[in-house]
PDB file of C-alpha atoms in Angstrom:
ATOM      1  CA  MET A  54       0.032  -0.124  -0.066  1.00  0.00           C
ATOM      2  CA  ASN A  55       1.278   3.603  -0.807  1.00  0.00           C
ATOM      3  CA  LYS A  56      -0.021   6.892   0.287  1.00  0.00           C
ATOM      4  CA  ALA A  57      -2.275   6.997  -3.046  1.00  0.00           C
ATOM      5  CA  ASP A  58      -3.902   3.470  -1.810  1.00  0.00           C
ATOM      6  CA  LEU A  59      -4.138   5.418   1.917  1.00  0.00           C
ATOM      7  CA  ILE A  60      -5.943   8.197   0.367  1.00  0.00           C
ATOM      8  CA  GLU A  61      -8.346   6.330  -2.050  1.00  0.00           C
ATOM      9  CA  ILE A  62      -9.434   4.015   1.095  1.00  0.00           C
ATOM     10  CA  VAL A  63     -10.208   7.198   3.551  1.00  0.00           C
ATOM     11  CA  ARG A  64     -12.194   8.781   0.621  1.00  0.00           C
ATOM     12  CA  GLU A  65     -14.410   5.774   0.314  1.00  0.00           C
ATOM     13  CA  THR A  66     -14.971   5.270   3.764  1.00  0.00           C
ATOM     14  CA  ALA A  67     -15.350   8.999   4.687  1.00  0.00           C
ATOM     15  CA  GLY A  68     -17.306   9.677   1.535  1.00  0.00           C
ATOM     16  CA  CYS A  69     -15.307  12.755   0.824  1.00  0.00           C
ATOM     17  CA  SER A  70     -13.774  14.200  -1.808  1.00  0.00           C
ATOM     18  CA  LYS A  71     -10.031  12.821  -3.176  1.00  0.00           C
ATOM     19  CA  ALA A  72      -8.310  16.376  -1.956  1.00  0.00           C
ATOM     20  CA  ALA A  73     -10.097  16.439   1.355  1.00  0.00           C
ATOM     21  CA  ALA A  74      -8.884  12.778   2.013  1.00  0.00           C
ATOM     22  CA  GLY A  75      -5.360  13.735   0.784  1.00  0.00           C
ATOM     23  CA  GLU A  76      -5.630  16.665   3.087  1.00  0.00           C
ATOM     24  CA  SER A  77      -7.002  14.350   5.809  1.00  0.00           C
ATOM     25  CA  VAL A  78      -4.058  11.834   5.372  1.00  0.00           C
ATOM     26  CA  ASP A  79      -1.270  14.749   5.173  1.00  0.00           C
ATOM     27  CA  ALA A  80      -2.656  15.823   8.576  1.00  0.00           C
ATOM     28  CA  VAL A  81      -2.466  12.861  10.170  1.00  0.00           C
ATOM     29  CA  PHE A  82       1.457  12.102   9.151  1.00  0.00           C
ATOM     30  CA  GLU A  83       2.094  16.049  10.131  1.00  0.00           C
ATOM     31  CA  ALA A  84       0.739  15.684  13.766  1.00  0.00           C
ATOM     32  CA  MET A  85       3.145  12.181  13.659  1.00  0.00           C
ATOM     33  CA  SER A  86       5.872  13.668  12.835  1.00  0.00           C
ATOM     34  CA  LYS A  87       5.384  16.608  15.248  1.00  0.00           C
ATOM     35  CA  ALA A  88       4.744  14.300  18.143  1.00  0.00           C
ATOM     36  CA  MET A  89       7.845  12.198  17.455  1.00  0.00           C
ATOM     37  CA  LYS A  90       9.978  15.587  17.093  1.00  0.00           C
ATOM     38  CA  LYS A  91       8.663  16.909  20.430  1.00  0.00           C
ATOM     39  CA  GLU A  92       7.759  13.892  22.225  1.00  0.00           C
ATOM     40  CA  GLY A  93      10.193  11.145  20.894  1.00  0.00           C
ATOM     41  CA  GLY A  94       7.317   9.003  20.185  1.00  0.00           C
ATOM     42  CA  PHE A  95       3.456   8.555  20.814  1.00  0.00           C
ATOM     43  CA  THR A  96       1.221   5.143  21.057  1.00  0.00           C
ATOM     44  CA  ILE A  97      -1.674   4.824  19.129  1.00  0.00           C
ATOM     45  CA  VAL A  98      -4.315   1.717  21.391  1.00  0.00           C
ATOM     46  CA  GLY A  99      -4.795  -1.157  19.541  1.00  0.00           C
ATOM     47  CA  PHE A 100      -1.971  -0.645  16.781  1.00  0.00           C
ATOM     48  CA  GLY A 101       1.320   0.349  17.934  1.00  0.00           C
ATOM     49  CA  THR A 102       4.019   2.809  19.422  1.00  0.00           C
ATOM     50  CA  PHE A 103       6.276   4.278  17.351  1.00  0.00           C
ATOM     51  CA  LYS A 104       9.678   5.848  19.045  1.00  0.00           C
ATOM     52  CA  VAL A 105      12.569   7.855  17.929  1.00  0.00           C
ATOM     53  CA  SER A 106      15.545   5.768  18.158  1.00  0.00           C
ATOM     54  CA  LYS A 107      19.290   7.555  18.697  1.00  0.00           C
ATOM     55  CA  ARG A 108      22.058   5.547  16.889  1.00  0.00           C
ATOM     56  CA  ALA A 109      25.542   7.224  18.109  1.00  0.00           C
ATOM     57  CA  ALA A 110      28.075   7.678  15.569  1.00  0.00           C
ATOM     58  CA  ARG A 111      30.529   4.719  14.407  1.00  0.00           C
ATOM     59  CA  LYS A 112      33.369   3.773  11.896  1.00  0.00           C
ATOM     60  CA  GLY A 113      32.209   1.412   8.927  1.00  0.00           C
ATOM     61  CA  ARG A 114      34.500   0.167   6.237  1.00  0.00           C
ATOM     62  CA  ASN A 115      33.772   0.929   2.203  1.00  0.00           C
ATOM     63  CA  PRO A 116      33.379  -2.363   0.772  1.00  0.00           C
ATOM     64  CA  GLN A 117      34.597  -1.677  -2.418  1.00  0.00           C
ATOM     65  CA  THR A 118      38.241   0.045  -1.191  1.00  0.00           C
ATOM     66  CA  GLY A 119      38.071  -1.305   2.780  1.00  0.00           C
ATOM     67  CA  GLU A 120      38.699   2.127   3.687  1.00  0.00           C
ATOM     68  CA  THR A 121      37.631   3.167   6.947  1.00  0.00           C
ATOM     69  CA  ILE A 122      34.947   5.420   7.183  1.00  0.00           C
ATOM     70  CA  LYS A 123      32.936   7.901   9.796  1.00  0.00           C
ATOM     71  CA  ILE A 124      29.374   7.194  10.129  1.00  0.00           C
ATOM     72  CA  ALA A 125      27.720  10.217  11.641  1.00  0.00           C
ATOM     73  CA  ALA A 126      24.912  10.026  14.494  1.00  0.00           C
ATOM     74  CA  SER A 127      21.532   9.454  13.438  1.00  0.00           C
ATOM     75  CA  LYS A 128      18.008   9.530  14.684  1.00  0.00           C
ATOM     76  CA  SER A 129      15.533   6.688  13.311  1.00  0.00           C
ATOM     77  CA  VAL A 130      12.023   5.417  13.735  1.00  0.00           C
ATOM     78  CA  ARG A 131      11.096   2.675  15.494  1.00  0.00           C
ATOM     79  CA  PHE A 132       7.674   0.888  15.428  1.00  0.00           C
ATOM     80  CA  LYS A 133       6.196  -1.731  17.584  1.00  0.00           C
ATOM     81  CA  ALA A 134       2.940  -3.126  16.973  1.00  0.00           C
ATOM     82  CA  SER A 135       0.238  -3.531  19.991  1.00  0.00           C
ATOM     83  CA  LYS A 136      -0.782  -7.454  20.942  1.00  0.00           C
ATOM     84  CA  GLN A 137      -4.269  -6.267  19.259  1.00  0.00           C
ATOM     85  CA  LEU A 138      -2.374  -5.737  15.894  1.00  0.00           C
ATOM     86  CA  LYS A 139      -0.637  -8.891  16.157  1.00  0.00           C
ATOM     87  CA  ASP A 140      -3.714 -10.887  16.811  1.00  0.00           C
ATOM     88  CA  ARG A 141      -5.359  -9.864  13.763  1.00  0.00           C
ATOM     89  CA  LEU A 142      -2.310 -10.256  11.201  1.00  0.00           C
TER      90      LEU A 142
END
């Protein structure tokens, strides 16, 4: 499923225009991004938990040359599915 598929499902379920469904999906994604940035994560009961994870800087190796390189510290998002979601799968 991609974003266009999700917008189509929202449009059919809510009985609204494609533009309104697109705005709704964008609003949800924006709210999720802001919550992760401000609070470090959030939980949707019955679905799962999104959490910001920090990765420390580390050394890596270029596989073509064998040269050691520095990999910068970064942040990523982790998702843990709720029991209800796992049971549905």
